[in-house]
PDB file of C-alpha atoms in Angstrom:
ATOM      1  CA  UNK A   1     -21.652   0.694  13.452  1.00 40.00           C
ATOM      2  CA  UNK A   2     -24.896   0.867  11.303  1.00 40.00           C
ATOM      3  CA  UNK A   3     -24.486  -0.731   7.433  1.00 45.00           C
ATOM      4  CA  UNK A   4     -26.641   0.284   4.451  1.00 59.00           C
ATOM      5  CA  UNK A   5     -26.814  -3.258   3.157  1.00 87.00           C
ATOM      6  CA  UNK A   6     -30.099  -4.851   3.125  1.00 90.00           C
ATOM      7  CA  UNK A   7     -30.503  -8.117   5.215  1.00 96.00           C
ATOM      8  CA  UNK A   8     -26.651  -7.341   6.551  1.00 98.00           C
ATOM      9  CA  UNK A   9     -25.982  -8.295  10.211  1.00 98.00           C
ATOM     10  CA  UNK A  10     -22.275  -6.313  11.089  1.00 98.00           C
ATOM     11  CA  UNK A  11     -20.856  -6.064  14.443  1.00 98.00           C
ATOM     12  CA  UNK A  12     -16.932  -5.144  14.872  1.00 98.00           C
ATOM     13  CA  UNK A  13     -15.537  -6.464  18.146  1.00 98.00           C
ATOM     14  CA  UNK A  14     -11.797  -5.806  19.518  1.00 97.00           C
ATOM     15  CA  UNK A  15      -9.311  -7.669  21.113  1.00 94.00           C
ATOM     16  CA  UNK A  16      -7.488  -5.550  23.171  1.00 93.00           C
ATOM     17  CA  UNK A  17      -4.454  -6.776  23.670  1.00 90.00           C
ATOM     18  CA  UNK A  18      -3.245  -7.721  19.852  1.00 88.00           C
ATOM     19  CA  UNK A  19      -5.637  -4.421  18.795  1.00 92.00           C
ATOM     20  CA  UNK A  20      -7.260  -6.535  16.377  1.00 94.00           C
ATOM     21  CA  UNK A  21     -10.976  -6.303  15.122  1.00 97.00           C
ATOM     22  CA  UNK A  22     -12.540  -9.577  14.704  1.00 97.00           C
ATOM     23  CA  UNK A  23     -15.956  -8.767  12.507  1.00 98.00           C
ATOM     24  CA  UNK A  24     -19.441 -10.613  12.341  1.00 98.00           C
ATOM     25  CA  UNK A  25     -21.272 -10.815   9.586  1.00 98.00           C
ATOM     26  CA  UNK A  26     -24.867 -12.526   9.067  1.00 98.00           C
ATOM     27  CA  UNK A  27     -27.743 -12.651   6.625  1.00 98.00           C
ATOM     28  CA  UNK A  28     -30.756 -11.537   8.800  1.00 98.00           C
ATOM     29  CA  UNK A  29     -33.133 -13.729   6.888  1.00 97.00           C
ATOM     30  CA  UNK A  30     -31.556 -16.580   7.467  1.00 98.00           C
ATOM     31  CA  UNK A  31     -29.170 -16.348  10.310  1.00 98.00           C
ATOM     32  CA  UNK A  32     -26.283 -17.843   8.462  1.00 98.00           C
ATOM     33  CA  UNK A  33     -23.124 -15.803   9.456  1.00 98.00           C
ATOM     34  CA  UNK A  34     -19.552 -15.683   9.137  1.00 98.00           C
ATOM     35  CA  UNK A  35     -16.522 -14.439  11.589  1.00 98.00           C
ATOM     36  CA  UNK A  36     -13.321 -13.076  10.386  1.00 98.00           C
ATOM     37  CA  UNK A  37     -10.265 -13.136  12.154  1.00 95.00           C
ATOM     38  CA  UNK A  38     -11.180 -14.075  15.388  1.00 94.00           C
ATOM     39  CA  UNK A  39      -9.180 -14.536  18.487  1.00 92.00           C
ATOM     40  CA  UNK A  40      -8.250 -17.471  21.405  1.00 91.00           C
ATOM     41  CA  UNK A  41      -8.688 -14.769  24.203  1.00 91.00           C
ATOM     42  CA  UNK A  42     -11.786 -13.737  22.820  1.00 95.00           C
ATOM     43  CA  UNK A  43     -13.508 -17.177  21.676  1.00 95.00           C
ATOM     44  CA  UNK A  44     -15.963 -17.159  24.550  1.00 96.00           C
ATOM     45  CA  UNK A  45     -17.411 -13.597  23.961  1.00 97.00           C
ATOM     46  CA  UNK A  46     -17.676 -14.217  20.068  1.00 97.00           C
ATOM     47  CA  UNK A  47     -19.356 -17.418  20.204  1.00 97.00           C
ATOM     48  CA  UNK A  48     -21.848 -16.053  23.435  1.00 98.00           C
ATOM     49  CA  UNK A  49     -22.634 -13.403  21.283  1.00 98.00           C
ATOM     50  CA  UNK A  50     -23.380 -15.819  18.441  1.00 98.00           C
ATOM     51  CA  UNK A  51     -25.537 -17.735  20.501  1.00 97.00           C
ATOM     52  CA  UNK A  52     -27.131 -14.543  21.756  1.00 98.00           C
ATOM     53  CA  UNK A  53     -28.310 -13.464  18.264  1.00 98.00           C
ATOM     54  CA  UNK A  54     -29.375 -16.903  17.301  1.00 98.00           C
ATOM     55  CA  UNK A  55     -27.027 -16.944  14.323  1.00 98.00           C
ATOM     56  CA  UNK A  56     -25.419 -20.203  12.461  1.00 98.00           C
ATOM     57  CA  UNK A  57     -22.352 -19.676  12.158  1.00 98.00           C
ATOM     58  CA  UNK A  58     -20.833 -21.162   8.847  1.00 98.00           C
ATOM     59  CA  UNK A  59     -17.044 -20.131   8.050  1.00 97.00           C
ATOM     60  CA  UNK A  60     -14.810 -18.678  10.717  1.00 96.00           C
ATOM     61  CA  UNK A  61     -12.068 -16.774   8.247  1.00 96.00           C
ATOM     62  CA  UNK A  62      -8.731 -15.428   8.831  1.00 94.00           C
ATOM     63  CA  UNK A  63      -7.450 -13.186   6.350  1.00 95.00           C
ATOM     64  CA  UNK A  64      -3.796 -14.652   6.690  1.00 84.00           C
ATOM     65  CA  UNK A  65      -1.190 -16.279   8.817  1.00 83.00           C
ATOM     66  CA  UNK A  66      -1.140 -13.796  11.988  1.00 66.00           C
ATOM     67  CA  UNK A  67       1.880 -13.186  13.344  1.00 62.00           C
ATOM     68  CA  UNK A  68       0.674 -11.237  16.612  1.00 59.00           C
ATOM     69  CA  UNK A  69      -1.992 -13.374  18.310  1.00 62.00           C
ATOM     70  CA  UNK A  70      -3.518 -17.257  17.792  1.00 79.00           C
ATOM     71  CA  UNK A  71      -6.892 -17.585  15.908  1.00 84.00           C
ATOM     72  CA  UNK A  72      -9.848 -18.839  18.352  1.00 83.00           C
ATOM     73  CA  UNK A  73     -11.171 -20.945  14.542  1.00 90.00           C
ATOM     74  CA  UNK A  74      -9.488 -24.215  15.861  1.00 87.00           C
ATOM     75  CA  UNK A  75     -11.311 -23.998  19.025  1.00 90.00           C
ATOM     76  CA  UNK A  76     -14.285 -22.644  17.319  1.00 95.00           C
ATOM     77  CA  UNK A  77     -14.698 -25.940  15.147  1.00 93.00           C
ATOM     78  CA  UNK A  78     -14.466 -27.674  18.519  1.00 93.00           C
ATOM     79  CA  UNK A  79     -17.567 -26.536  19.754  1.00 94.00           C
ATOM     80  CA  UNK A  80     -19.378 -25.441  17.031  1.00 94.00           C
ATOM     81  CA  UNK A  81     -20.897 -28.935  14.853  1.00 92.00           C
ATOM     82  CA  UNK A  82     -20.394 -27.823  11.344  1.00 95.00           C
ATOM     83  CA  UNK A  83     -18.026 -24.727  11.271  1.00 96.00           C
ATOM     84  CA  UNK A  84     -15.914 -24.720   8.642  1.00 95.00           C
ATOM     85  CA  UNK A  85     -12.132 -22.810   8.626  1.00 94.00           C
ATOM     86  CA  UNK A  86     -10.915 -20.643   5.959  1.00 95.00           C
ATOM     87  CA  UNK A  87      -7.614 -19.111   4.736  1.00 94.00           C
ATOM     88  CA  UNK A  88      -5.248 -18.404   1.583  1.00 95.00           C
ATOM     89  CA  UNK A  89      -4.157 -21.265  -0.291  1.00 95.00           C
ATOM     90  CA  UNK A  90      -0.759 -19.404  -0.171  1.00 94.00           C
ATOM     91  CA  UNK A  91      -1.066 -19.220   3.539  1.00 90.00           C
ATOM     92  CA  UNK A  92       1.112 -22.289   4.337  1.00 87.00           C
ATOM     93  CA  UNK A  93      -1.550 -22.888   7.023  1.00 87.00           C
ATOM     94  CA  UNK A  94      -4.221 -25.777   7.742  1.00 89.00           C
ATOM     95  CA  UNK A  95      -8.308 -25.145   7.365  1.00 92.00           C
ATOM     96  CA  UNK A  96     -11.402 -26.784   5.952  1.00 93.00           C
ATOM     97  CA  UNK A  97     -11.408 -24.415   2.952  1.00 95.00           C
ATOM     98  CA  UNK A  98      -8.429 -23.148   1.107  1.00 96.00           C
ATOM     99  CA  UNK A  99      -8.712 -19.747  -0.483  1.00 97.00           C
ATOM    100  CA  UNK A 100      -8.207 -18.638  -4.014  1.00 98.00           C
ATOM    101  CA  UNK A 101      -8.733 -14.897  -6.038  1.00 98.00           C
ATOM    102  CA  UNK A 102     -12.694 -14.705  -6.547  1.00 98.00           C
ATOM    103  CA  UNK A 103     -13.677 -16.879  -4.449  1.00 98.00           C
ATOM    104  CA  UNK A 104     -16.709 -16.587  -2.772  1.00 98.00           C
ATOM    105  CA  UNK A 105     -17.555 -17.595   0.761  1.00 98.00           C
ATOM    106  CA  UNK A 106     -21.511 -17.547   0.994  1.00 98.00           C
ATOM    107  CA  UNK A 107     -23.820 -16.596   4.261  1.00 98.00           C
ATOM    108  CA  UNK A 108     -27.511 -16.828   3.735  1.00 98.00           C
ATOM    109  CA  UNK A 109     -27.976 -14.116   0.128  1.00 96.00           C
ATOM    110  CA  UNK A 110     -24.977 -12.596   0.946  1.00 98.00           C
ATOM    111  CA  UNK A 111     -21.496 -13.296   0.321  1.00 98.00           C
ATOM    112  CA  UNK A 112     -17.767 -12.469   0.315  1.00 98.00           C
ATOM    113  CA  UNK A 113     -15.592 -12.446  -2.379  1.00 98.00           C
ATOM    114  CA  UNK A 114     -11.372 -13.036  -2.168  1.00 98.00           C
ATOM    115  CA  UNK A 115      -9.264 -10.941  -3.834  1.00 98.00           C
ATOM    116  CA  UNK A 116      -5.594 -11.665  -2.938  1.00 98.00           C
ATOM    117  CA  UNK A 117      -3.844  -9.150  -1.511  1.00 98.00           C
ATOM    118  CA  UNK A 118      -0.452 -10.392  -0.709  1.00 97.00           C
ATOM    119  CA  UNK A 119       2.639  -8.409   0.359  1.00 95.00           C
ATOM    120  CA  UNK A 120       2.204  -8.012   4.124  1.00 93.00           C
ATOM    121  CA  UNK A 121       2.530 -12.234   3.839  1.00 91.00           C
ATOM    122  CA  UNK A 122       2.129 -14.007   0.834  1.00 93.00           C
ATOM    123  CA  UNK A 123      -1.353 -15.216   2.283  1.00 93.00           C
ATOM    124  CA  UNK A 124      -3.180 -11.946   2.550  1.00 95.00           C
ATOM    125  CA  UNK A 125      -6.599 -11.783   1.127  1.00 97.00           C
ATOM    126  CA  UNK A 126      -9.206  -8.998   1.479  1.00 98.00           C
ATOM    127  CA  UNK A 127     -13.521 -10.099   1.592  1.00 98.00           C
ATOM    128  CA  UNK A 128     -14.743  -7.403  -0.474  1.00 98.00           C
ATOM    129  CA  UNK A 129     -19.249  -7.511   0.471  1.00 98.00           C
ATOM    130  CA  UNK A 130     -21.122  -8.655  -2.620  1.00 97.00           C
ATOM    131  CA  UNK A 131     -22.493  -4.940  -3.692  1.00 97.00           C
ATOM    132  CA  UNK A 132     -18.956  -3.403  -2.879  1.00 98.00           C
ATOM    133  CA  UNK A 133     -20.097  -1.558   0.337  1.00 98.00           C
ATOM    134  CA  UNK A 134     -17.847  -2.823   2.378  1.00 98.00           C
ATOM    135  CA  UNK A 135     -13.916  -4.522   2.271  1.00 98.00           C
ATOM    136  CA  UNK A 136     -12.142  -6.444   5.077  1.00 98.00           C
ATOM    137  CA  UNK A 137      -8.350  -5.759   4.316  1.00 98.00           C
ATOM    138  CA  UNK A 138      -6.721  -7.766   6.791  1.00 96.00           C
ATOM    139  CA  UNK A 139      -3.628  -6.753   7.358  1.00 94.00           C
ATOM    140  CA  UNK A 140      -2.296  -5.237   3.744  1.00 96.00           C
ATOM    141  CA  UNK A 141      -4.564  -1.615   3.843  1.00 97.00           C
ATOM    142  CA  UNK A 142      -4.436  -0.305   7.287  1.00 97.00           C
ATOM    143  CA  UNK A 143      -6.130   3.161   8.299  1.00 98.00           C
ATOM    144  CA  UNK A 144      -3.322   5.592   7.257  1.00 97.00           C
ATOM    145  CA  UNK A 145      -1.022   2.866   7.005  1.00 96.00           C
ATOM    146  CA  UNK A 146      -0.334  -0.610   5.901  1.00 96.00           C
ATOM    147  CA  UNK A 147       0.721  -4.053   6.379  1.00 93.00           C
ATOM    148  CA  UNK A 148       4.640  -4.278   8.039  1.00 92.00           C
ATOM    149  CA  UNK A 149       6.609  -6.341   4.931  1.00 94.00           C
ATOM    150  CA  UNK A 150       9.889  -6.748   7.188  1.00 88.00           C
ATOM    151  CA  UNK A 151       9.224 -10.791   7.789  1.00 78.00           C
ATOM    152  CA  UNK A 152       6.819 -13.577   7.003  1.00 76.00           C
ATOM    153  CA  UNK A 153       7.770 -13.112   3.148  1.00 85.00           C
ATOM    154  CA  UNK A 154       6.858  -9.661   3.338  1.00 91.00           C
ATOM    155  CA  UNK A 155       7.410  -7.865   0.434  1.00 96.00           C
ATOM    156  CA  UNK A 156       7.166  -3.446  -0.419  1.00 97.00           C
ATOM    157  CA  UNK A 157       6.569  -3.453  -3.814  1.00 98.00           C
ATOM    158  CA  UNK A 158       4.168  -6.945  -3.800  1.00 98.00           C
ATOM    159  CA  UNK A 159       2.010  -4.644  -0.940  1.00 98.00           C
ATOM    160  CA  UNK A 160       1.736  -1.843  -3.001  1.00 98.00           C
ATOM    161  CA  UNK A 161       0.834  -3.253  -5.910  1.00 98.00           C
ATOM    162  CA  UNK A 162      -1.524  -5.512  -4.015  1.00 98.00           C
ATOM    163  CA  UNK A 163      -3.609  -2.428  -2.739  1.00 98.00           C
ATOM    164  CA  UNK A 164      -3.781  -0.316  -5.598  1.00 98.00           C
ATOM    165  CA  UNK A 165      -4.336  -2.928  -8.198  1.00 98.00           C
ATOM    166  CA  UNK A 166      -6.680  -5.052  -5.977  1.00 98.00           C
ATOM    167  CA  UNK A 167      -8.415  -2.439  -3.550  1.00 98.00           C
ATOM    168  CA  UNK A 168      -7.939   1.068  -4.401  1.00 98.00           C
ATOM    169  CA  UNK A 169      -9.825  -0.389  -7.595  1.00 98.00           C
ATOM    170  CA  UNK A 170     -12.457  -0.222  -5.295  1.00 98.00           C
ATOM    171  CA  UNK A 171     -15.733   2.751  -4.951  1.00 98.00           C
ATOM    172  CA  UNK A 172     -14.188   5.509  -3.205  1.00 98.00           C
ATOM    173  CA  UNK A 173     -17.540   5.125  -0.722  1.00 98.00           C
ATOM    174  CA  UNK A 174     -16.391   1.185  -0.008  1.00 98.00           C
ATOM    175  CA  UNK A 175     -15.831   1.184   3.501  1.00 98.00           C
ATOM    176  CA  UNK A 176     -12.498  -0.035   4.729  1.00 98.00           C
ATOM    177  CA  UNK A 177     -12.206  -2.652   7.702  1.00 98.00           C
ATOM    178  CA  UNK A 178      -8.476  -3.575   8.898  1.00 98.00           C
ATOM    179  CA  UNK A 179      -7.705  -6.252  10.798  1.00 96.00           C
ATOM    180  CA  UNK A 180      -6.021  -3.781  13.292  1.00 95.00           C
ATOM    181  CA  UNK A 181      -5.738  -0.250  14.694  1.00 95.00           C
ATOM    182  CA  UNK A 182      -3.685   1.100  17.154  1.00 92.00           C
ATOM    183  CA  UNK A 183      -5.129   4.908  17.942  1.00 94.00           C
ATOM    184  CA  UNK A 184      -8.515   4.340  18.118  1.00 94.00           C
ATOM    185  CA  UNK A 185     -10.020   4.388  14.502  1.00 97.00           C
ATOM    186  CA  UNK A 186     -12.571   1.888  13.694  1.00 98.00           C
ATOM    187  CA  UNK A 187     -13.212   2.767   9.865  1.00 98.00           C
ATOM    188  CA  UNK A 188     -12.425   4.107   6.899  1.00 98.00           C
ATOM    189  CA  UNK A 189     -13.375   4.833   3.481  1.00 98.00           C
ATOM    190  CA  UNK A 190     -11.305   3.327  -0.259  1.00 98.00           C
ATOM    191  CA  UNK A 191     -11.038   7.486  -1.181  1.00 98.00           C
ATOM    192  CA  UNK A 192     -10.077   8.400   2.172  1.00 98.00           C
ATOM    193  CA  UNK A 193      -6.746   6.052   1.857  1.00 98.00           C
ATOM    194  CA  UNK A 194      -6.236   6.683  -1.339  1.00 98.00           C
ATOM    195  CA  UNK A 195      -6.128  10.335  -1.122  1.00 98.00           C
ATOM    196  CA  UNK A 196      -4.407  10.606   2.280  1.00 98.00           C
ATOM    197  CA  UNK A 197      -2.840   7.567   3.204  1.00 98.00           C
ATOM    198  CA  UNK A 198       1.127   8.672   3.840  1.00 97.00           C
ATOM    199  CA  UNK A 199       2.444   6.073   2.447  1.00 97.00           C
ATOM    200  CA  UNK A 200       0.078   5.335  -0.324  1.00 97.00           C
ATOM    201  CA  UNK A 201       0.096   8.232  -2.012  1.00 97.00           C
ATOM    202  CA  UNK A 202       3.831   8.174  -2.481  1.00 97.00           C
ATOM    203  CA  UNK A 203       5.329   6.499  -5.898  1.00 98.00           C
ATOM    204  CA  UNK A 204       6.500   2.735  -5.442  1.00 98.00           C
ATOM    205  CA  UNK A 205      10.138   3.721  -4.786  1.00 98.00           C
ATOM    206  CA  UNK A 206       9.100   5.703  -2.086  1.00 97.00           C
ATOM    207  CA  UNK A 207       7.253   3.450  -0.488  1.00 97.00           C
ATOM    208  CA  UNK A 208       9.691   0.597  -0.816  1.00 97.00           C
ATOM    209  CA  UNK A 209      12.555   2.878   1.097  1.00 97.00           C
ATOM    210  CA  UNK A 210      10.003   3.714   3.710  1.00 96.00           C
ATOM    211  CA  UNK A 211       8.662   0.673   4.613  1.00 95.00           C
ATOM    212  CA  UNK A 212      12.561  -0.652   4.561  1.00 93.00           C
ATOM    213  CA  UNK A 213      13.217   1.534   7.016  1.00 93.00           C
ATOM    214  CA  UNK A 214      10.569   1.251   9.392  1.00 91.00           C
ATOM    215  CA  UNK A 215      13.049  -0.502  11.857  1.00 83.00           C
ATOM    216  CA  UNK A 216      10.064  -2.385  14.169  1.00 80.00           C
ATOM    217  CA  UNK A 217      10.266  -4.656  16.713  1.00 75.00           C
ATOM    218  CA  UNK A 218       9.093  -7.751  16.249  1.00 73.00           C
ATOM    219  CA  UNK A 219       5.763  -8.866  17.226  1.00 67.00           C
ATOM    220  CA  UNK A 220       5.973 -10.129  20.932  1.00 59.00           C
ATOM    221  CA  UNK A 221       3.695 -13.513  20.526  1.00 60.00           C
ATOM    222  CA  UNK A 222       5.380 -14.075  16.856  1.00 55.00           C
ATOM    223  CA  UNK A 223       7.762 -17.261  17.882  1.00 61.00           C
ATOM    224  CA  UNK A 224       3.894 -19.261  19.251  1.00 61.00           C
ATOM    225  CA  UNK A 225       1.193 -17.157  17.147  1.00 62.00           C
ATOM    226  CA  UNK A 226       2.963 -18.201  13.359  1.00 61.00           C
ATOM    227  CA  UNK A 227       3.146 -22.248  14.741  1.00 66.00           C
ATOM    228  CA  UNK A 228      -0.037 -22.343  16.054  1.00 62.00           C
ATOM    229  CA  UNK A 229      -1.579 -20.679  12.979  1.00 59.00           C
ATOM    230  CA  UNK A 230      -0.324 -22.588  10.642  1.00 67.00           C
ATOM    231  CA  UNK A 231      -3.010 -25.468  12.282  1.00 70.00           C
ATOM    232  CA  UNK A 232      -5.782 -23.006  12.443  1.00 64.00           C
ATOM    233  CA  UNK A 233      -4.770 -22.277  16.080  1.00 57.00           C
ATOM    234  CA  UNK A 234      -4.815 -26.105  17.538  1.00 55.00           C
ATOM    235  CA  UNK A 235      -2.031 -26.400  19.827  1.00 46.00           C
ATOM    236  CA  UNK A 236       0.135 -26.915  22.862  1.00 40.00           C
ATOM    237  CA  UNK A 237       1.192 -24.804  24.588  1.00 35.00           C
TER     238      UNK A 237
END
């Protein structure tokens, strides 16, 4: 998908298999770029693609502790001289740089700036682009949903308050990146969730019972995705 920001580089790629979007960003006068939330099965197409485009890649980020699939940054910083790993100081996890609220994790001119988002975990953050054009929510704002808060310190209430105090402050026209979607939808837009989100646009006491009673399975890769995390995705198997 085309951007409107000048000297922006964006590609979204998708792991198939998790459903998550791993997203490339790069300042095209420079070629300094950044990856966030990549994936192990997908390591080789993300860093061919890389090479393809001639980019240096700086920071690979992950915008928490996944629970669903193993981040490809550990074996990124293997073969990559110079790539530096990024998550939430309130992660629990392992990486080069630890993240805190306004933070700003530079490419080139361009950057990213944190803004914590816990709730889904008590790591979430979301990379809001410098001119507010675009926001990579991770796992807390979904595409007419949200973040599960039934394990990994989850929390209704911290969620909700996380994404209307830290992104629904956000221009309606900010375009909305999750970390995953299951039907198909690639985008969205801050007004768009806000105004028809279902369970945004109830009150917090609403939300709270529905999200209690969302009665999930657990992730399938949970018990060697958290572990393996938690060391930016260095392990044995």
């Amino acid at each position: 998908m085309a951007t409107q920001t000048k000297g922006l580089l964006f590609r979204q790629l998708f792991e198939l298999e998790s459903s998550t979007y791993t997203y490339l960003l790069a300042d095209t006068e420079t070629n300094e770029a950044v990856l966030i939330d990549p994936v192990l099965e997908t390591v080789d197409r993300d860093l061919k693609l890389i090479h393809e485009l001639g980019l240096n890649l700086k920071v690979a980020v992950n915008t928490h502790c996944h629970a669903d699939h193993i981040t490809s940054t550990g074996l990124m910083k293997k073969r990559l001289v110079g790539l530096k790993s990024a998550i939430s100081k309130f992660s629990g996890a392992s990486a080069d740089i630890q993240l805190s609220e306004g933070d700003k994790i530079k490419f080139g001119k361009q950057y990213l700036t944190v803004r914590e988002t816990p709730g889904h975990t008590d790591g979430c953050v979301t990379l809001v682009l410098a001119d507010q054009s675009m926001a990579f929510t991770g796992d807390a704002l979904l595409i007419r949903g949200c973040g599960r808060t039934d394990f990994q310190q989850g929390c209704a209430k911290t969620l909700y308050q996380s994404i209307h105090e830290k992104i629904f402050t956000l221009p309606d026209e900010c375009l909305v990146y999750p970390a995953h979607d299951y039907l198909g939808q690639t985008v969205s837009t801050v007004g768009e969730e806000r105004k028809f989100n279902p369970r945004l646009t109830k009150n917090l006491e609403e939300f709270v019972n529905i999200m209690n009673n969302l009665n999930l399975p657990k992730p399938h890769k949970i018990d060697i995705s958290v572990p393996a995390n938690l060391v930016c995705g260095v392990h044995e198997l």
